[in-house]
Amino acid sequence: MSDFNFNPDYLFVFMLAAFLGFQLIKRVSPLLHSPLMSLTNAIAAVVIVGAITITGEEGATPLAKTLGFIAVLAATINLVSGFLITDRMLKMFKRKDG
C-alpha cells in the first residue's frame, strides 16, 4: 500500500493556479517582460528552496522525493533560462560605441 493520500482540494488548487498563471502571462505587455521575468526568477528561487526542504525531509515518501527532485530540476532550468533571456534582452538596449 502507498502512503500517498489523494486530496482533491490539492488538484483543484493546482488547476486554478495553472489557469490563472496562464491567463496572467498571456496578457502581459511586451514592455513589462523584463520586470516580469525578474519576478518569475524570484518565484523560481522560492520554489527551489521549498522543494529542497521537502525532498530532504527525514520522513519523505519516495513519491515526495521524486516530485521534489522534478520540482528542483524544473525550477532550476526556469531560473537559469530566465536570467539568460533577461541578459540577452538587456544587451539589445545597450548603446554601441564606435
mmCIF file of N, CA and C in Angstrom:
data_model
loop_
_atom_site.group_PDB
_atom_site.id
_atom_site.type_symbol
_atom_site.label_atom_id
_atom_site.label_comp_id
_atom_site.label_asym_id
_atom_site.label_seq_id
_atom_site.Cartn_x
_atom_site.Cartn_y
_atom_site.Cartn_z
ATOM 1 N N MET A 1 0.831 -1.187 0.000
ATOM 2 C CA MET A 1 0.000 0.000 0.000
ATOM 3 C C MET A 1 0.873 1.247 0.000
ATOM 4 N N SER A 2 0.319 2.300 -0.528
ATOM 5 C CA SER A 2 1.059 3.548 -0.636
ATOM 6 C C SER A 2 0.724 4.482 0.525
ATOM 7 N N ASP A 3 1.694 5.327 0.868
ATOM 8 C CA ASP A 3 1.474 6.322 1.916
ATOM 9 C C ASP A 3 0.796 7.568 1.371
ATOM 10 N N PHE A 4 0.613 7.629 0.066
ATOM 11 C CA PHE A 4 0.046 8.815 -0.570
ATOM 12 C C PHE A 4 -1.471 8.826 -0.433
ATOM 13 N N ASN A 5 -1.986 9.902 0.141
ATOM 14 C CA ASN A 5 -3.437 10.084 0.247
ATOM 15 C C ASN A 5 -3.847 11.205 -0.691
ATOM 16 N N PHE A 6 -4.632 10.866 -1.699
ATOM 17 C CA PHE A 6 -5.052 11.858 -2.676
ATOM 18 C C PHE A 6 -6.104 12.778 -2.072
ATOM 19 N N ASN A 7 -5.867 14.073 -2.204
ATOM 20 C CA ASN A 7 -6.814 15.071 -1.728
ATOM 21 C C ASN A 7 -7.257 15.897 -2.935
ATOM 22 N N PRO A 8 -8.535 15.860 -3.304
ATOM 23 C CA PRO A 8 -8.995 16.600 -4.489
ATOM 24 C C PRO A 8 -8.814 18.109 -4.363
ATOM 25 N N ASP A 9 -8.709 18.611 -3.142
ATOM 26 C CA ASP A 9 -8.507 20.049 -2.975
ATOM 27 C C ASP A 9 -7.170 20.487 -3.564
ATOM 28 N N TYR A 10 -6.143 19.641 -3.423
ATOM 29 C CA TYR A 10 -4.832 19.986 -3.965
ATOM 30 C C TYR A 10 -4.871 20.039 -5.488
ATOM 31 N N LEU A 11 -5.583 19.120 -6.100
ATOM 32 C CA LEU A 11 -5.714 19.126 -7.550
ATOM 33 C C LEU A 11 -6.449 20.379 -8.010
ATOM 34 N N PHE A 12 -7.483 20.774 -7.292
ATOM 35 C CA PHE A 12 -8.227 21.982 -7.635
ATOM 36 C C PHE A 12 -7.342 23.215 -7.524
ATOM 37 N N VAL A 13 -6.560 23.308 -6.462
ATOM 38 C CA VAL A 13 -5.663 24.457 -6.278
ATOM 39 C C VAL A 13 -4.624 24.490 -7.394
ATOM 40 N N PHE A 14 -4.073 23.332 -7.749
ATOM 41 C CA PHE A 14 -3.099 23.278 -8.829
ATOM 42 C C PHE A 14 -3.703 23.726 -10.154
ATOM 43 N N MET A 15 -4.889 23.233 -10.479
ATOM 44 C CA MET A 15 -5.544 23.599 -11.740
ATOM 45 C C MET A 15 -5.887 25.083 -11.763
ATOM 46 N N LEU A 16 -6.365 25.612 -10.654
ATOM 47 C CA LEU A 16 -6.696 27.032 -10.579
ATOM 48 C C LEU A 16 -5.441 27.889 -10.733
ATOM 49 N N ALA A 17 -4.360 27.505 -10.073
ATOM 50 C CA ALA A 17 -3.111 28.263 -10.183
ATOM 51 C C ALA A 17 -2.565 28.218 -11.608
ATOM 52 N N ALA A 18 -2.637 27.061 -12.243
ATOM 53 C CA ALA A 18 -2.157 26.932 -13.622
ATOM 54 C C ALA A 18 -2.990 27.791 -14.568
ATOM 55 N N PHE A 19 -4.292 27.774 -14.415
ATOM 56 C CA PHE A 19 -5.170 28.570 -15.276
ATOM 57 C C PHE A 19 -4.935 30.063 -15.074
ATOM 58 N N LEU A 20 -4.907 30.503 -13.828
ATOM 59 C CA LEU A 20 -4.704 31.926 -13.550
ATOM 60 C C LEU A 20 -3.320 32.388 -13.988
ATOM 61 N N GLY A 21 -2.312 31.562 -13.778
ATOM 62 C CA GLY A 21 -0.960 31.907 -14.219
ATOM 63 C C GLY A 21 -0.884 32.053 -15.725
ATOM 64 N N PHE A 22 -1.514 31.142 -16.450
ATOM 65 C CA PHE A 22 -1.520 31.220 -17.917
ATOM 66 C C PHE A 22 -2.231 32.483 -18.384
ATOM 67 N N GLN A 23 -3.376 32.788 -17.801
ATOM 68 C CA GLN A 23 -4.122 33.990 -18.195
ATOM 69 C C GLN A 23 -3.335 35.263 -17.896
ATOM 70 N N LEU A 24 -2.643 35.280 -16.776
ATOM 71 C CA LEU A 24 -1.861 36.452 -16.406
ATOM 72 C C LEU A 24 -0.699 36.653 -17.365
ATOM 73 N N ILE A 25 0.039 35.615 -17.647
ATOM 74 C CA ILE A 25 1.209 35.726 -18.516
ATOM 75 C C ILE A 25 0.790 36.065 -19.944
ATOM 76 N N LYS A 26 -0.325 35.523 -20.382
ATOM 77 C CA LYS A 26 -0.788 35.752 -21.748
ATOM 78 C C LYS A 26 -1.094 37.220 -22.010
ATOM 79 N N ARG A 27 -1.523 37.950 -20.989
ATOM 80 C CA ARG A 27 -1.965 39.334 -21.181
ATOM 81 C C ARG A 27 -0.915 40.375 -20.826
ATOM 82 N N VAL A 28 0.306 39.957 -20.596
ATOM 83 C CA VAL A 28 1.364 40.898 -20.229
ATOM 84 C C VAL A 28 1.882 41.608 -21.475
ATOM 85 N N SER A 29 2.042 42.907 -21.354
ATOM 86 C CA SER A 29 2.584 43.703 -22.446
ATOM 87 C C SER A 29 4.059 43.366 -22.645
ATOM 88 N N PRO A 30 4.548 43.393 -23.881
ATOM 89 C CA PRO A 30 5.978 43.123 -24.104
ATOM 90 C C PRO A 30 6.904 44.096 -23.355
ATOM 91 N N LEU A 31 6.421 45.293 -23.067
ATOM 92 C CA LEU A 31 7.243 46.260 -22.328
ATOM 93 C C LEU A 31 7.512 45.813 -20.903
ATOM 94 N N LEU A 32 6.652 44.968 -20.368
ATOM 95 C CA LEU A 32 6.808 44.511 -18.994
ATOM 96 C C LEU A 32 7.519 43.166 -18.897
ATOM 97 N N HIS A 33 8.058 42.684 -20.001
ATOM 98 C CA HIS A 33 8.642 41.347 -19.995
ATOM 99 C C HIS A 33 9.817 41.228 -19.030
ATOM 100 N N SER A 34 10.753 42.172 -19.055
ATOM 101 C CA SER A 34 11.932 42.070 -18.181
ATOM 102 C C SER A 34 11.577 42.134 -16.700
ATOM 103 N N PRO A 35 10.730 43.095 -16.271
ATOM 104 C CA PRO A 35 10.360 43.079 -14.844
ATOM 105 C C PRO A 35 9.598 41.818 -14.450
ATOM 106 N N LEU A 36 8.760 41.314 -15.336
ATOM 107 C CA LEU A 36 8.019 40.095 -15.027
ATOM 108 C C LEU A 36 8.965 38.902 -14.948
ATOM 109 N N MET A 37 9.966 38.883 -15.819
ATOM 110 C CA MET A 37 10.941 37.803 -15.790
ATOM 111 C C MET A 37 11.728 37.835 -14.485
ATOM 112 N N SER A 38 12.032 39.021 -13.993
ATOM 113 C CA SER A 38 12.723 39.121 -12.704
ATOM 114 C C SER A 38 11.858 38.560 -11.590
ATOM 115 N N LEU A 39 10.571 38.826 -11.644
ATOM 116 C CA LEU A 39 9.657 38.305 -10.633
ATOM 117 C C LEU A 39 9.561 36.776 -10.712
ATOM 118 N N THR A 40 9.484 36.239 -11.914
ATOM 119 C CA THR A 40 9.406 34.783 -12.034
ATOM 120 C C THR A 40 10.713 34.123 -11.599
ATOM 121 N N ASN A 41 11.840 34.804 -11.791
ATOM 122 C CA ASN A 41 13.104 34.273 -11.286
ATOM 123 C C ASN A 41 13.080 34.202 -9.762
ATOM 124 N N ALA A 42 12.512 35.217 -9.123
ATOM 125 C CA ALA A 42 12.412 35.205 -7.658
ATOM 126 C C ALA A 42 11.480 34.089 -7.189
ATOM 127 N N ILE A 43 10.381 33.891 -7.891
ATOM 128 C CA ILE A 43 9.449 32.817 -7.531
ATOM 129 C C ILE A 43 10.116 31.455 -7.718
ATOM 130 N N ALA A 44 10.888 31.290 -8.798
ATOM 131 C CA ALA A 44 11.583 30.031 -9.034
ATOM 132 C C ALA A 44 12.585 29.747 -7.919
ATOM 133 N N ALA A 45 13.235 30.787 -7.421
ATOM 134 C CA ALA A 45 14.181 30.591 -6.317
ATOM 135 C C ALA A 45 13.461 30.104 -5.061
ATOM 136 N N VAL A 46 12.278 30.643 -4.798
ATOM 137 C CA VAL A 46 11.497 30.193 -3.638
ATOM 138 C C VAL A 46 11.053 28.748 -3.835
ATOM 139 N N VAL A 47 10.669 28.393 -5.044
ATOM 140 C CA VAL A 47 10.263 27.015 -5.342
ATOM 141 C C VAL A 47 11.431 26.060 -5.111
ATOM 142 N N ILE A 48 12.617 26.462 -5.519
ATOM 143 C CA ILE A 48 13.793 25.610 -5.324
ATOM 144 C C ILE A 48 14.034 25.359 -3.840
ATOM 145 N N VAL A 49 13.986 26.420 -3.048
ATOM 146 C CA VAL A 49 14.217 26.269 -1.604
ATOM 147 C C VAL A 49 13.147 25.361 -0.982
ATOM 148 N N GLY A 50 11.895 25.562 -1.343
ATOM 149 C CA GLY A 50 10.813 24.722 -0.818
ATOM 150 C C GLY A 50 10.945 23.278 -1.243
ATOM 151 N N ALA A 51 11.297 23.054 -2.495
ATOM 152 C CA ALA A 51 11.430 21.683 -2.991
ATOM 153 C C ALA A 51 12.610 20.968 -2.337
ATOM 154 N N ILE A 52 13.707 21.688 -2.126
ATOM 155 C CA ILE A 52 14.850 21.080 -1.443
ATOM 156 C C ILE A 52 14.464 20.724 -0.009
ATOM 157 N N THR A 53 13.724 21.591 0.633
ATOM 158 C CA THR A 53 13.293 21.332 2.008
ATOM 159 C C THR A 53 12.413 20.089 2.087
ATOM 160 N N ILE A 54 11.449 19.980 1.192
ATOM 161 C CA ILE A 54 10.534 18.830 1.202
ATOM 162 C C ILE A 54 11.274 17.549 0.818
ATOM 163 N N THR A 55 12.139 17.636 -0.181
ATOM 164 C CA THR A 55 12.868 16.452 -0.636
ATOM 165 C C THR A 55 13.820 15.938 0.436
ATOM 166 N N GLY A 56 14.412 16.826 1.208
ATOM 167 C CA GLY A 56 15.382 16.427 2.220
ATOM 168 C C GLY A 56 14.789 16.043 3.561
ATOM 169 N N GLU A 57 13.468 16.080 3.691
ATOM 170 C CA GLU A 57 12.844 15.697 4.962
ATOM 171 C C GLU A 57 13.147 14.243 5.295
ATOM 172 N N GLU A 58 13.258 13.975 6.576
ATOM 173 C CA GLU A 58 13.599 12.619 7.012
ATOM 174 C C GLU A 58 12.508 11.613 6.670
ATOM 175 N N GLY A 59 11.254 11.965 6.855
ATOM 176 C CA GLY A 59 10.161 11.022 6.627
ATOM 177 C C GLY A 59 9.497 11.158 5.270
ATOM 178 N N ALA A 60 10.205 11.734 4.293
ATOM 179 C CA ALA A 60 9.607 11.939 2.971
ATOM 180 C C ALA A 60 9.409 10.604 2.259
ATOM 181 N N THR A 61 8.259 10.464 1.631
ATOM 182 C CA THR A 61 7.968 9.251 0.866
ATOM 183 C C THR A 61 8.743 9.275 -0.451
ATOM 184 N N PRO A 62 8.886 8.132 -1.086
ATOM 185 C CA PRO A 62 9.561 8.113 -2.394
ATOM 186 C C PRO A 62 8.862 9.009 -3.424
ATOM 187 N N LEU A 63 7.535 9.087 -3.353
ATOM 188 C CA LEU A 63 6.805 9.965 -4.268
ATOM 189 C C LEU A 63 7.168 11.426 -4.001
ATOM 190 N N ALA A 64 7.234 11.822 -2.738
ATOM 191 C CA ALA A 64 7.597 13.203 -2.391
ATOM 192 C C ALA A 64 9.018 13.510 -2.835
ATOM 193 N N LYS A 65 9.916 12.560 -2.673
ATOM 194 C CA LYS A 65 11.305 12.770 -3.097
ATOM 195 C C LYS A 65 11.412 12.897 -4.614
ATOM 196 N N THR A 66 10.661 12.077 -5.332
ATOM 197 C CA THR A 66 10.679 12.144 -6.793
ATOM 198 C C THR A 66 10.095 13.462 -7.288
ATOM 199 N N LEU A 67 8.945 13.838 -6.748
ATOM 200 C CA LEU A 67 8.333 15.105 -7.163
ATOM 201 C C LEU A 67 9.185 16.297 -6.740
ATOM 202 N N GLY A 68 9.815 16.208 -5.580
ATOM 203 C CA GLY A 68 10.713 17.275 -5.138
ATOM 204 C C GLY A 68 11.904 17.427 -6.059
ATOM 205 N N PHE A 69 12.477 16.294 -6.492
ATOM 206 C CA PHE A 69 13.592 16.338 -7.434
ATOM 207 C C PHE A 69 13.170 16.964 -8.757
ATOM 208 N N ILE A 70 12.002 16.578 -9.255
ATOM 209 C CA ILE A 70 11.495 17.143 -10.505
ATOM 210 C C ILE A 70 11.260 18.646 -10.349
ATOM 211 N N ALA A 71 10.726 19.059 -9.198
ATOM 212 C CA ALA A 71 10.490 20.483 -8.951
ATOM 213 C C ALA A 71 11.798 21.262 -8.906
ATOM 214 N N VAL A 72 12.814 20.702 -8.245
ATOM 215 C CA VAL A 72 14.120 21.370 -8.198
ATOM 216 C C VAL A 72 14.706 21.486 -9.598
ATOM 217 N N LEU A 73 14.637 20.423 -10.361
ATOM 218 C CA LEU A 73 15.180 20.428 -11.717
ATOM 219 C C LEU A 73 14.457 21.442 -12.613
ATOM 220 N N ALA A 74 13.121 21.412 -12.597
ATOM 221 C CA ALA A 74 12.345 22.317 -13.453
ATOM 222 C C ALA A 74 12.538 23.776 -13.043
ATOM 223 N N ALA A 75 12.545 24.058 -11.748
ATOM 224 C CA ALA A 75 12.711 25.431 -11.290
ATOM 225 C C ALA A 75 14.117 25.939 -11.580
ATOM 226 N N THR A 76 15.114 25.071 -11.494
ATOM 227 C CA THR A 76 16.481 25.481 -11.813
ATOM 228 C C THR A 76 16.617 25.809 -13.287
ATOM 229 N N ILE A 77 16.042 24.982 -14.145
ATOM 230 C CA ILE A 77 16.063 25.263 -15.585
ATOM 231 C C ILE A 77 15.346 26.577 -15.867
ATOM 232 N N ASN A 78 14.209 26.800 -15.220
ATOM 233 C CA ASN A 78 13.461 28.040 -15.398
ATOM 234 C C ASN A 78 14.272 29.241 -14.931
ATOM 235 N N LEU A 79 14.938 29.118 -13.809
ATOM 236 C CA LEU A 79 15.718 30.219 -13.249
ATOM 237 C C LEU A 79 16.895 30.579 -14.146
ATOM 238 N N VAL A 80 17.651 29.585 -14.563
ATOM 239 C CA VAL A 80 18.816 29.846 -15.398
ATOM 240 C C VAL A 80 18.404 30.409 -16.759
ATOM 241 N N SER A 81 17.407 29.817 -17.370
ATOM 242 C CA SER A 81 16.971 30.330 -18.674
ATOM 243 C C SER A 81 16.368 31.724 -18.548
ATOM 244 N N GLY A 82 15.703 32.007 -17.438
ATOM 245 C CA GLY A 82 15.170 33.356 -17.226
ATOM 246 C C GLY A 82 16.265 34.397 -17.149
ATOM 247 N N PHE A 83 17.345 34.075 -16.438
ATOM 248 C CA PHE A 83 18.473 35.007 -16.376
ATOM 249 C C PHE A 83 19.117 35.182 -17.743
ATOM 250 N N LEU A 84 19.258 34.103 -18.496
ATOM 251 C CA LEU A 84 19.866 34.203 -19.825
ATOM 252 C C LEU A 84 19.008 35.042 -20.775
ATOM 253 N N ILE A 85 17.709 34.849 -20.730
ATOM 254 C CA ILE A 85 16.813 35.621 -21.604
ATOM 255 C C ILE A 85 16.812 37.094 -21.204
ATOM 256 N N THR A 86 16.771 37.369 -19.910
ATOM 257 C CA THR A 86 16.789 38.757 -19.451
ATOM 258 C C THR A 86 18.092 39.428 -19.855
ATOM 259 N N ASP A 87 19.216 38.735 -19.701
ATOM 260 C CA ASP A 87 20.509 39.300 -20.091
ATOM 261 C C ASP A 87 20.550 39.582 -21.586
ATOM 262 N N ARG A 88 20.021 38.678 -22.368
ATOM 263 C CA ARG A 88 20.002 38.881 -23.825
ATOM 264 C C ARG A 88 19.131 40.082 -24.210
ATOM 265 N N MET A 89 17.993 40.230 -23.530
ATOM 266 C CA MET A 89 17.124 41.377 -23.838
ATOM 267 C C MET A 89 17.784 42.685 -23.435
ATOM 268 N N LEU A 90 18.458 42.700 -22.294
ATOM 269 C CA LEU A 90 19.111 43.933 -21.857
ATOM 270 C C LEU A 90 20.265 44.318 -22.769
ATOM 271 N N LYS A 91 20.953 43.334 -23.354
ATOM 272 C CA LYS A 91 22.026 43.628 -24.299
ATOM 273 C C LYS A 91 21.496 44.317 -25.552
ATOM 274 N N MET A 92 20.235 44.089 -25.904
ATOM 275 C CA MET A 92 19.654 44.729 -27.098
ATOM 276 C C MET A 92 19.526 46.234 -26.908
ATOM 277 N N PHE A 93 19.431 46.699 -25.653
ATOM 278 C CA PHE A 93 19.203 48.113 -25.397
ATOM 279 C C PHE A 93 20.487 48.881 -25.101
ATOM 280 N N LYS A 94 21.628 48.210 -25.067
ATOM 281 C CA LYS A 94 22.891 48.896 -24.816
ATOM 282 C C LYS A 94 23.317 49.652 -26.050
ATOM 283 N N ARG A 95 23.937 50.823 -25.816
ATOM 284 C CA ARG A 95 24.450 51.618 -26.938
ATOM 285 C C ARG A 95 25.735 50.997 -27.464
ATOM 286 N N LYS A 96 25.858 51.064 -28.757
ATOM 287 C CA LYS A 96 27.074 50.540 -29.386
ATOM 288 C C LYS A 96 28.031 51.695 -29.595
ATOM 289 N N ASP A 97 29.168 51.654 -28.918
ATOM 290 C CA ASP A 97 30.178 52.698 -29.084
ATOM 291 C C ASP A 97 31.071 52.330 -30.270
ATOM 292 N N GLY A 98 31.333 53.337 -31.102
ATOM 293 C CA GLY A 98 32.228 53.026 -32.213
ATOM 294 C C GLY A 98 32.053 53.871 -33.351
#
